[in-house]
Coordinates of C-alpha atoms in Angstrom, one line a residue:
M193 CA 129.7 91.3 122.3
S194 CA 130.7 92.6 118.9
Q195 CA 130.2 96.0 117.4
H196 CA 129.2 96.3 113.7
D197 CA 130.2 99.8 112.7
G198 CA 130.7 99.1 109.0
V199 CA 133.8 99.6 106.9
H200 CA 135.0 103.2 106.4
G201 CA 137.6 103.2 103.6
E202 CA 138.7 106.3 101.9
A203 CA 138.0 105.6 98.2
G204 CA 140.3 107.6 95.9
A205 CA 142.3 109.0 98.8
T206 CA 145.6 109.3 96.9
S207 CA 148.8 110.8 98.3
D208 CA 149.8 114.2 96.9
K209 CA 153.5 113.4 97.4
A210 CA 154.1 113.0 93.7
E211 CA 152.8 116.4 93.0
K212 CA 155.1 117.9 95.6
D213 CA 158.1 116.1 94.2
V214 CA 157.5 117.5 90.8
T215 CA 157.3 121.0 92.1
A216 CA 160.5 120.7 94.1
N217 CA 162.7 118.8 91.7
G218 CA 161.5 119.3 88.1
D219 CA 160.7 122.6 86.5
T220 CA 158.2 121.8 83.8
T221 CA 158.1 125.4 82.4
G222 CA 158.4 125.4 78.6
A223 CA 157.9 121.6 78.4
A224 CA 155.7 122.2 75.3
S225 CA 158.8 123.3 73.2
T226 CA 161.0 120.3 74.2
D227 CA 160.6 118.4 71.0
A228 CA 161.8 121.3 68.8
S229 CA 164.8 122.0 71.1
L230 CA 165.8 118.3 71.1
E231 CA 165.6 118.2 67.2
G232 CA 168.0 121.2 67.0
R233 CA 170.5 119.7 69.4
A234 CA 170.5 116.4 67.5
K235 CA 171.4 118.1 64.2
S236 CA 174.1 120.1 65.8
S237 CA 175.8 117.2 67.5
K238 CA 176.1 115.3 64.2
R239 CA 178.0 118.2 62.6
R240 CA 180.3 119.0 65.5
G241 CA 181.1 115.6 67.2
G242 CA 184.0 115.4 69.7
G243 CA 183.7 116.8 73.2
K244 CA 180.2 118.2 72.6
S245 CA 178.6 114.8 72.4
K246 CA 178.5 114.3 76.2
A247 CA 176.7 117.7 76.6
W248 CA 174.2 116.6 74.0
L249 CA 173.7 113.3 75.9
W250 CA 173.1 115.0 79.2
S251 CA 170.6 117.3 77.5
L252 CA 168.8 114.4 76.0
I253 CA 168.6 112.7 79.4
A254 CA 167.3 115.9 81.0
V255 CA 164.6 116.3 78.4
I256 CA 163.5 112.7 78.8
V257 CA 163.3 113.1 82.6
V258 CA 161.2 116.3 82.2
A259 CA 158.8 114.6 79.8
A260 CA 158.4 111.7 82.1
L261 CA 157.6 114.0 85.0
V262 CA 155.0 115.8 82.8
V263 CA 153.3 112.5 82.0
G264 CA 153.5 111.6 85.7
V265 CA 151.8 114.8 86.8
N266 CA 149.0 114.4 84.2
A267 CA 148.5 110.8 85.3
F268 CA 148.4 111.9 89.0
F269 CA 145.7 114.5 88.4
T270 CA 143.7 112.1 86.2
N271 CA 143.8 109.4 88.9
K272 CA 142.9 111.9 91.5
Q273 CA 139.9 113.0 89.6
D274 CA 138.8 109.4 88.9
G275 CA 139.1 108.7 92.6
A276 CA 136.8 111.5 93.4
N277 CA 134.2 110.4 90.9
G278 CA 134.5 106.7 91.5
A279 CA 135.6 103.8 89.3
G280 CA 135.2 104.4 85.6
G281 CA 134.6 108.1 86.1
A282 CA 131.4 107.6 88.0
K283 CA 130.4 110.5 90.1
T284 CA 129.2 110.1 93.7
A285 CA 126.0 112.0 94.1
D286 CA 125.4 114.3 97.1
T287 CA 121.7 113.4 97.2
V288 CA 119.9 110.0 97.2
A289 CA 116.1 109.7 97.0
I290 CA 114.3 106.7 98.4
G291 CA 110.6 105.8 97.8
L292 CA 108.8 104.3 100.8
K293 CA 105.1 103.3 101.0
L294 CA 104.2 104.5 104.5
A295 CA 104.4 108.1 105.7
P296 CA 104.2 109.1 109.4
V297 CA 101.4 111.4 110.3
N298 CA 103.8 113.7 112.1
L299 CA 107.3 113.4 113.7
D300 CA 106.3 113.3 117.4
I301 CA 108.0 110.0 118.2
R302 CA 107.2 110.3 121.9
H303 CA 103.5 110.3 121.3
Q304 CA 102.6 109.3 117.7
S305 CA 102.2 105.6 116.9
G306 CA 103.3 104.0 113.6
S307 CA 106.2 101.9 112.4
A308 CA 107.0 104.4 109.6
L309 CA 108.1 106.9 112.3
E310 CA 110.5 104.5 113.8
Q311 CA 111.8 103.3 110.5
I312 CA 112.9 106.8 109.3
L313 CA 113.9 108.5 112.5
I314 CA 115.6 105.9 114.8
G315 CA 119.3 105.6 114.1
N316 CA 119.2 108.5 111.6
V317 CA 118.0 111.5 113.6
Y318 CA 117.4 110.1 117.0
E319 CA 119.8 107.6 118.6
S320 CA 119.1 105.0 121.3
L321 CA 121.1 103.8 124.2
V322 CA 121.8 100.6 122.3
S323 CA 121.2 100.1 118.6
R324 CA 119.5 97.4 116.4
G325 CA 121.3 96.1 113.4
S326 CA 119.9 94.7 110.2
D327 CA 120.5 91.3 111.7
N328 CA 117.8 92.2 114.3
K329 CA 120.4 91.9 117.1
V330 CA 121.5 94.4 119.8
H331 CA 124.6 96.4 119.0
P332 CA 126.4 99.3 120.8
G333 CA 124.8 102.7 120.3
L334 CA 125.2 105.7 122.5
A335 CA 126.5 103.2 125.0
K336 CA 129.7 101.5 123.8
S337 CA 129.4 98.6 126.2
W338 CA 127.2 97.4 129.1
D339 CA 127.2 95.0 132.0
V340 CA 124.2 93.0 133.3
S341 CA 124.2 91.7 136.9
K342 CA 123.8 87.9 137.5
D343 CA 120.3 88.3 138.8
G344 CA 119.3 90.3 135.7
L345 CA 118.1 93.3 137.8
T346 CA 120.9 95.8 137.1
Y347 CA 122.1 97.1 133.8
T348 CA 125.2 99.4 133.7
F349 CA 125.9 101.2 130.5
H350 CA 129.2 102.8 129.6
L351 CA 128.7 105.7 127.2
N352 CA 130.9 106.9 124.4
D353 CA 133.0 110.0 124.9
H354 CA 132.4 113.5 123.6
M355 CA 128.8 113.0 122.4
N356 CA 126.5 115.9 121.5
F357 CA 123.2 116.7 120.0
S358 CA 122.8 118.3 116.6
N359 CA 122.4 121.8 118.2
G360 CA 125.8 121.4 119.8
D361 CA 124.6 120.6 123.4
T362 CA 126.5 117.9 125.2
L363 CA 124.9 114.5 125.5
D364 CA 125.8 112.7 128.7
A365 CA 124.4 110.3 131.3
E366 CA 122.0 112.9 132.7
D367 CA 120.3 113.2 129.3
V368 CA 120.0 109.4 129.1
A369 CA 118.6 108.9 132.6
W370 CA 116.2 111.9 132.2
S371 CA 114.9 110.5 128.8
I372 CA 114.2 107.1 130.2
N373 CA 112.6 108.4 133.4
E374 CA 110.4 110.8 131.4
L375 CA 109.3 107.9 129.2
K376 CA 108.0 106.1 132.2
A377 CA 106.6 109.1 134.1
R378 CA 104.8 110.6 131.1
K379 CA 103.9 107.3 129.5
Y380 CA 105.3 108.0 126.1
Y381 CA 104.6 105.6 123.3
N382 CA 105.9 102.0 124.1
Y383 CA 106.6 102.8 127.7
D384 CA 104.8 99.6 128.6
Q385 CA 107.5 97.6 126.8
V386 CA 109.8 98.3 129.7
A387 CA 107.3 97.8 132.5
N388 CA 110.0 96.0 134.6
L389 CA 112.3 99.0 134.5
D390 CA 112.0 100.9 137.7
K391 CA 114.4 103.8 137.2
A392 CA 117.5 105.1 135.4
E393 CA 120.3 106.9 137.2
A394 CA 123.4 108.8 136.1
V395 CA 126.3 107.4 138.0
D396 CA 128.7 109.9 136.5
A397 CA 128.9 111.8 133.2
R398 CA 129.5 108.6 131.1
T399 CA 127.8 105.8 133.2
V400 CA 124.1 105.0 133.4
K401 CA 122.5 102.4 135.7
L402 CA 119.1 100.9 135.1
T403 CA 117.3 99.1 137.9
L404 CA 114.6 96.5 137.1
S405 CA 111.9 95.1 139.4
A406 CA 112.1 91.7 137.6
P407 CA 114.4 90.2 135.0
D408 CA 113.4 90.8 131.4
S409 CA 115.4 89.1 128.6
N410 CA 113.8 91.5 126.1
M411 CA 115.0 94.6 127.9
L412 CA 118.1 95.3 125.8
W413 CA 116.1 94.8 122.6
Y414 CA 113.4 97.2 123.7
L415 CA 116.0 99.8 124.5
T416 CA 117.0 99.8 120.8
G417 CA 113.6 101.3 120.0
R418 CA 111.6 104.2 121.4
P419 CA 112.1 103.3 125.1
G420 CA 115.9 103.8 124.6
L421 CA 115.8 107.1 122.7
V422 CA 117.8 109.9 124.2
Y423 CA 116.6 113.5 124.0
D424 CA 118.2 116.9 124.9
K425 CA 116.7 117.7 128.3
D426 CA 117.6 121.4 127.9
A427 CA 116.1 122.0 124.4
T428 CA 112.7 122.5 122.9
W429 CA 111.5 122.0 119.3
D430 CA 108.3 121.5 117.3
E431 CA 108.0 117.8 117.7
K432 CA 105.3 117.4 115.1
T433 CA 107.2 119.0 112.2
G434 CA 110.8 118.7 113.3
A435 CA 113.2 116.6 115.3
L436 CA 116.3 117.2 117.5
G437 CA 118.5 114.3 118.1
S438 CA 122.1 113.2 118.2
G439 CA 122.1 111.1 114.9
P440 CA 124.0 111.5 111.7
Y441 CA 121.2 113.4 110.0
T442 CA 118.9 116.4 110.8
V443 CA 115.5 117.1 109.4
E444 CA 115.6 119.8 106.8
S445 CA 111.9 119.7 105.9
F446 CA 108.8 117.4 106.3
D447 CA 105.5 117.1 104.5
P448 CA 103.5 113.9 105.3
S449 CA 101.8 114.1 101.9
D450 CA 105.0 114.2 100.0
K451 CA 108.5 113.8 101.5
I452 CA 111.0 114.2 104.3
V453 CA 114.4 115.7 103.6
F454 CA 117.4 114.8 105.7
K455 CA 120.7 116.7 105.7
A456 CA 124.0 115.4 107.1
N457 CA 124.6 116.6 110.7
P458 CA 127.7 118.8 110.6
K459 CA 128.1 118.4 114.3
Y460 CA 127.7 114.6 114.5
W461 CA 129.8 113.3 117.3
G462 CA 130.7 109.9 115.8
S463 CA 132.9 108.6 113.0
A464 CA 131.5 105.0 112.6
H465 CA 128.0 106.2 111.5
K466 CA 129.0 109.5 109.9
A467 CA 126.7 110.2 106.9
K468 CA 128.3 109.2 103.6
T469 CA 125.8 111.2 101.5
E470 CA 125.0 114.8 102.3
N471 CA 121.3 114.8 101.5
V472 CA 118.7 112.0 101.7
I473 CA 115.2 112.5 100.5
I474 CA 112.5 110.0 101.4
R475 CA 109.4 110.3 99.1
F476 CA 106.2 108.8 100.3
L477 CA 104.7 106.7 97.5
P478 CA 101.8 104.6 98.7
D479 CA 100.6 103.8 95.1
D480 CA 102.5 101.0 93.4
N481 CA 102.3 102.6 89.9
A482 CA 103.5 106.0 91.2
G483 CA 106.5 104.2 92.9
I484 CA 107.4 102.3 89.7
N485 CA 107.2 105.5 87.6
A486 CA 109.4 107.4 90.1
L487 CA 112.1 104.7 90.0
K488 CA 111.9 104.6 86.2
S489 CA 112.2 108.4 85.8
G490 CA 115.0 108.7 88.4
D491 CA 112.9 110.7 90.9
V492 CA 113.9 108.0 93.3
Q493 CA 116.9 105.7 93.2
V494 CA 115.5 103.2 95.6
L495 CA 111.9 101.8 95.9
S496 CA 111.1 99.8 99.0
P497 CA 109.0 97.8 99.1
I498 CA 107.9 96.9 95.6
T499 CA 105.3 94.3 94.9
A500 CA 107.3 91.1 93.9
T501 CA 105.1 90.5 90.8
L502 CA 105.8 94.1 89.6
A503 CA 109.5 93.9 90.3
G504 CA 109.9 91.9 87.0
L505 CA 109.9 95.3 85.2
F506 CA 113.4 95.9 86.7
R507 CA 114.7 92.4 87.4
D508 CA 116.0 91.8 83.9
N509 CA 117.2 95.4 83.4
P510 CA 120.9 95.8 83.8
D511 CA 120.4 99.4 85.1
Y512 CA 118.6 98.1 88.2
V513 CA 119.1 95.7 91.1
V514 CA 116.2 93.7 92.6
K515 CA 116.6 91.9 96.0
A516 CA 114.4 90.4 98.6
G517 CA 115.2 90.5 102.3
D518 CA 114.0 88.8 105.5
G519 CA 111.8 90.6 108.0
S520 CA 109.6 90.0 110.9
D521 CA 106.2 90.2 109.0
K522 CA 104.0 87.2 109.6
F523 CA 100.8 86.8 107.5
V524 CA 98.6 85.0 110.0
L525 CA 95.3 83.2 109.4
A526 CA 93.9 83.4 113.0
F527 CA 91.3 81.0 114.4
N528 CA 89.1 82.3 117.2
M529 CA 89.8 79.8 119.9
T530 CA 86.5 80.6 121.7
D531 CA 84.4 79.8 118.7
A532 CA 82.4 76.6 119.0
K533 CA 83.3 75.4 115.5
L534 CA 87.0 76.0 115.9
K535 CA 87.3 74.6 119.4
D536 CA 87.5 71.2 117.6
K537 CA 91.2 70.7 117.1
R538 CA 90.5 68.4 114.1
V539 CA 89.0 71.3 112.2
R540 CA 91.9 73.6 112.9
Q541 CA 94.4 70.8 111.9
A542 CA 92.4 70.1 108.7
I543 CA 92.7 73.7 107.7
R544 CA 96.4 73.7 108.2
Y545 CA 96.9 70.6 106.2
A546 CA 94.6 71.8 103.4
I547 CA 96.4 75.1 102.8
D548 CA 99.0 75.0 100.0
H549 CA 101.5 77.5 101.1
K550 CA 103.7 77.0 98.1
Q551 CA 100.8 78.0 95.8
L552 CA 100.1 81.1 97.9
I553 CA 103.7 82.2 97.8
A554 CA 104.0 81.5 94.0
S555 CA 101.0 83.8 93.3
R556 CA 102.7 86.6 95.1
G557 CA 105.9 86.5 93.0
G558 CA 107.6 83.5 94.7
V559 CA 109.9 85.5 97.1
D560 CA 108.0 85.0 100.4
A561 CA 109.0 82.2 102.8
K562 CA 107.1 79.4 104.4
L563 CA 106.5 79.8 108.1
G564 CA 105.2 77.0 110.2
G565 CA 105.1 78.7 113.6
P566 CA 104.8 82.0 115.5
I567 CA 108.5 83.0 115.4
P568 CA 110.0 84.4 112.2
K569 CA 113.5 83.6 111.1
V570 CA 115.0 86.9 112.3
D571 CA 113.7 86.5 115.9
P572 CA 115.2 84.6 118.9
G573 CA 113.7 81.1 119.3
Y574 CA 113.1 80.5 115.6
E575 CA 113.0 76.9 114.5
D576 CA 111.8 75.6 111.1
L577 CA 108.3 74.2 111.9
T578 CA 107.0 73.9 108.4
G579 CA 107.0 70.2 108.7
V580 CA 104.5 70.2 111.6
Y581 CA 101.6 70.5 109.2
P582 CA 102.8 69.9 105.6
H583 CA 100.3 70.3 102.8
D584 CA 98.2 67.1 102.7
A585 CA 94.7 67.4 101.3
A586 CA 93.9 63.7 101.9
K587 CA 94.7 64.0 105.6
A588 CA 92.7 67.2 105.8
K589 CA 89.7 65.4 104.3
R590 CA 89.9 62.5 106.8
L591 CA 90.1 64.9 109.8
M592 CA 87.0 66.8 108.5
K593 CA 85.2 63.6 108.0
E594 CA 85.9 62.6 111.6
A595 CA 84.6 66.0 112.7
G596 CA 81.4 65.4 110.7
Y597 CA 81.9 67.4 107.6
S598 CA 82.5 66.8 103.9
E599 CA 82.2 68.6 100.6
S600 CA 78.6 67.6 100.4
K601 CA 78.0 68.6 104.0
P602 CA 80.3 71.6 104.4
L603 CA 81.3 73.5 107.6
Q604 CA 80.2 77.2 107.2
L605 CA 83.0 79.6 108.3
T606 CA 83.5 83.3 107.8
L607 CA 86.9 84.9 107.1
T608 CA 86.9 88.5 108.1
Y609 CA 89.8 90.7 107.1
A610 CA 90.8 94.2 106.1
N611 CA 90.4 95.1 102.4
V612 CA 93.9 96.6 102.4
Y613 CA 95.2 93.1 101.8
G614 CA 93.3 92.7 98.5
T615 CA 90.9 89.9 97.6
E616 CA 93.3 87.4 96.1
L617 CA 94.3 85.8 99.4
G618 CA 90.7 85.3 100.5
D619 CA 89.7 83.8 97.1
Q620 CA 92.7 81.4 97.2
L621 CA 91.8 80.2 100.7
K622 CA 88.2 79.7 99.8
S623 CA 89.2 77.6 96.8
Q624 CA 91.7 75.5 98.8
L625 CA 89.3 74.8 101.7
K626 CA 86.3 73.9 99.6
P627 CA 87.5 70.4 98.6
I628 CA 87.9 69.4 102.3
G629 CA 84.4 70.4 103.3
I630 CA 84.6 74.0 104.3
D631 CA 82.3 76.6 102.8
L632 CA 84.3 79.9 103.4
K633 CA 82.5 83.2 103.3
I634 CA 84.7 86.2 102.8
D635 CA 83.9 89.4 104.6
Y636 CA 86.2 92.3 103.5
V637 CA 86.0 95.3 105.8
E638 CA 87.7 98.6 106.4
F639 CA 90.8 98.4 108.5
S640 CA 89.2 100.5 111.2
T641 CA 86.3 98.1 111.3
W642 CA 88.7 95.2 111.6
L643 CA 90.5 96.9 114.5
Q644 CA 87.3 97.3 116.4
D645 CA 85.4 94.1 115.6
V646 CA 88.2 91.6 115.4
H647 CA 91.3 93.0 117.2
T648 CA 89.4 94.7 120.1
N649 CA 86.2 92.8 120.5
G650 CA 87.3 89.4 119.3
D651 CA 84.1 89.0 117.2
Y652 CA 85.1 86.7 114.4
E653 CA 85.6 83.1 113.3
L654 CA 88.6 83.3 111.0
S655 CA 90.7 86.4 110.3
L656 CA 93.8 87.4 108.3
V657 CA 96.4 90.0 109.1
D658 CA 100.0 90.9 108.7
H659 CA 101.6 90.9 112.1
A660 CA 104.8 92.9 111.5
E661 CA 106.2 93.2 115.0
S662 CA 109.4 91.5 116.0
H663 CA 109.7 89.9 119.5
D664 CA 105.9 89.6 119.7
F665 CA 105.5 86.0 121.1
Y666 CA 103.8 87.5 124.2
K667 CA 100.6 87.4 122.1
W668 CA 100.5 83.6 122.5
A669 CA 101.0 83.9 126.2
T670 CA 98.1 86.4 126.6
P671 CA 94.7 84.8 126.6
S672 CA 92.9 88.2 126.3
Y673 CA 94.6 88.8 123.0
Y674 CA 92.2 88.4 120.0
Y675 CA 93.4 84.8 119.3
H676 CA 92.0 83.8 122.7
Y677 CA 94.7 81.2 122.9
D678 CA 95.1 79.9 126.5
N679 CA 97.8 77.3 127.2
T680 CA 99.3 77.4 130.7
Q681 CA 102.4 75.5 129.5
V682 CA 103.1 78.1 126.9
Q683 CA 102.6 80.8 129.4
D684 CA 105.0 79.2 131.8
L685 CA 107.7 78.8 129.1
Y686 CA 107.3 82.4 128.0
A687 CA 107.7 83.6 131.6
K688 CA 110.9 81.5 131.9
A689 CA 112.1 83.0 128.7
L690 CA 111.6 86.5 130.0
A691 CA 113.3 85.6 133.3
A692 CA 116.3 84.0 131.6
T693 CA 119.7 85.7 132.1
T694 CA 121.3 84.5 128.9
D695 CA 120.1 84.8 125.3
E696 CA 120.6 81.1 124.8
Q697 CA 118.3 80.2 127.7
A698 CA 115.7 82.6 126.5
S699 CA 115.8 81.3 122.9
N700 CA 115.5 77.7 124.1
Y701 CA 112.4 78.4 126.1
L702 CA 110.8 80.4 123.2
A703 CA 111.5 77.6 120.8
K704 CA 109.8 75.0 123.0
A705 CA 106.8 77.3 123.5
A706 CA 106.6 78.0 119.7
K707 CA 106.5 74.3 118.9
I708 CA 103.6 73.7 121.3
V709 CA 101.7 76.6 119.8
S710 CA 102.2 75.3 116.3
E711 CA 101.1 71.8 117.2
D712 CA 97.9 73.2 118.9
A713 CA 97.1 75.0 115.6
P714 CA 95.4 78.1 116.9
D715 CA 96.1 79.6 113.5
D716 CA 98.0 79.0 110.3
W717 CA 101.0 81.1 109.3
L718 CA 100.4 81.6 105.6
F719 CA 103.9 82.9 104.9
S720 CA 106.7 85.2 106.1
W721 CA 106.7 88.3 104.0
R722 CA 110.1 88.9 102.4
V723 CA 110.3 92.6 101.3
T724 CA 111.3 93.1 97.7
I725 CA 113.5 96.1 97.0
A726 CA 114.5 97.6 93.6
Y727 CA 117.2 100.2 93.2
A728 CA 119.3 101.9 90.5
K729 CA 122.6 100.4 89.7
G730 CA 125.2 102.4 91.6
V731 CA 123.3 102.5 94.9
H732 CA 125.3 101.0 97.7
G733 CA 124.5 100.6 101.4
F734 CA 120.7 100.1 101.4
P735 CA 119.9 97.3 103.8
Q736 CA 118.5 94.1 102.4
N737 CA 117.0 92.7 105.6
L738 CA 114.5 94.4 108.0
S739 CA 114.4 97.5 105.9
Q740 CA 110.8 98.1 107.0
T741 CA 112.0 98.6 110.6
V742 CA 115.7 99.4 110.5
L743 CA 116.9 101.9 107.9
P744 CA 120.5 103.1 108.5
L745 CA 120.6 106.0 106.0
W746 CA 124.2 106.9 106.9
R747 CA 125.5 103.9 104.8
I748 CA 123.8 104.9 101.6
T749 CA 125.7 106.2 98.5
Y750 CA 124.8 106.6 94.8
E751 CA 127.3 106.6 92.0
K752 CA 125.9 108.0 88.8

């Protein structure tokens, strides 16, 4: 187990020994008149000669020494100032502004849904028992280490010393156990993720024991999110407009229609995640043009995400940096497995062969990645499955012909998806499927309608959605989910993955299950969305990967 706490160097931390030496050993008073004094002594020595020459020499040496010390003092203070301002005289700002698309409705992380809430609060204001890094792996958090029993039923966490909440209250094992037990008892948001967790106990002030009813290889990962958050059991606060945690930042103000302002927590217990910038402002900019204008004008120094096709405005500008990072978003073209037309595997296979993923990705700016199966690159069990159904229009036509369809006798199918994704994807799919004998009708609906008709009722033929969640393979092992995919072999492999007591075992089972799912073709994975980020030159510490879910603000700095 390794801990990634980041590098905490002290840039510009220069010793003040030189300044002290000058004060003790070299009186620089009157240094400005040294040149005139030296000129007078030089003329006098030439006239007098003899025994006075040594005195003149010593005076000259003294003057040179004093001058050298003056230059040294000036250089010291100049270097010290440059160190404070950064290389080349750049000044480190005490405020960084970040533009994000999504805003939380409120800050009640125990009850309110929404990934935006987790993105901005977890690891910044609230801390969890264990933390999640930008590599999507589990790292130490409030617990510095942990032990798992061989049967996978007992987790023992060893907490850091001298922890406290932002109000100064001590954070110990009682707060941890109380927070987890309250999650279960009061059914706070995502309590169902830790269904196998029976209870949490404070063994002593710095030791917590969790007891499970059955092994769950996802348990540690879930504890990096809401189920693992620790609250002050003795404090109260307005949970909708404020937050009280143990993280490196506190909430200064919050307006869901505008911004949230964070201030460095002066009572933060840790050193590894101590805030590097005093103030961080997150502005909520759902409109693309508003976001671009805010970055151009300097209202924000970071814009995440930015549409890849619009990022060209900044990509060739030396004052900005543009990057794309991996995430867990999967754009899925789902096939309703209970639909009579789509029960024919040949039709599903033909659709997968017909789709030109390269063309789809190119139209979106060329930064997204191909994804041939249900597990994204950042998740355990990932394997490159893009070769299972490579683009092959000829093979797609043959399969459709076998199923009884052609371009002159097309199969009528309806693609229902939320209009928040725009019309371009639907139009492209319609165009790509027409030559193989599929007449695709596009039904754009409101997202609320999609949730009710497709996600809840399963009333659709084809659908399209961005599934952003990580570790969400359970959907393929749950026949009641809106895919209606029912494969007992996959369900068995997923159960074995959950019961595995090592990460390697769990990943192996997941990889086997994912390959079966891909070969069955219950949907097509159009692409894995790679988030494009643009930021001003001088910004450091903004995460490149998983920034939609993990946003460690304590790392961020900005040199003007």
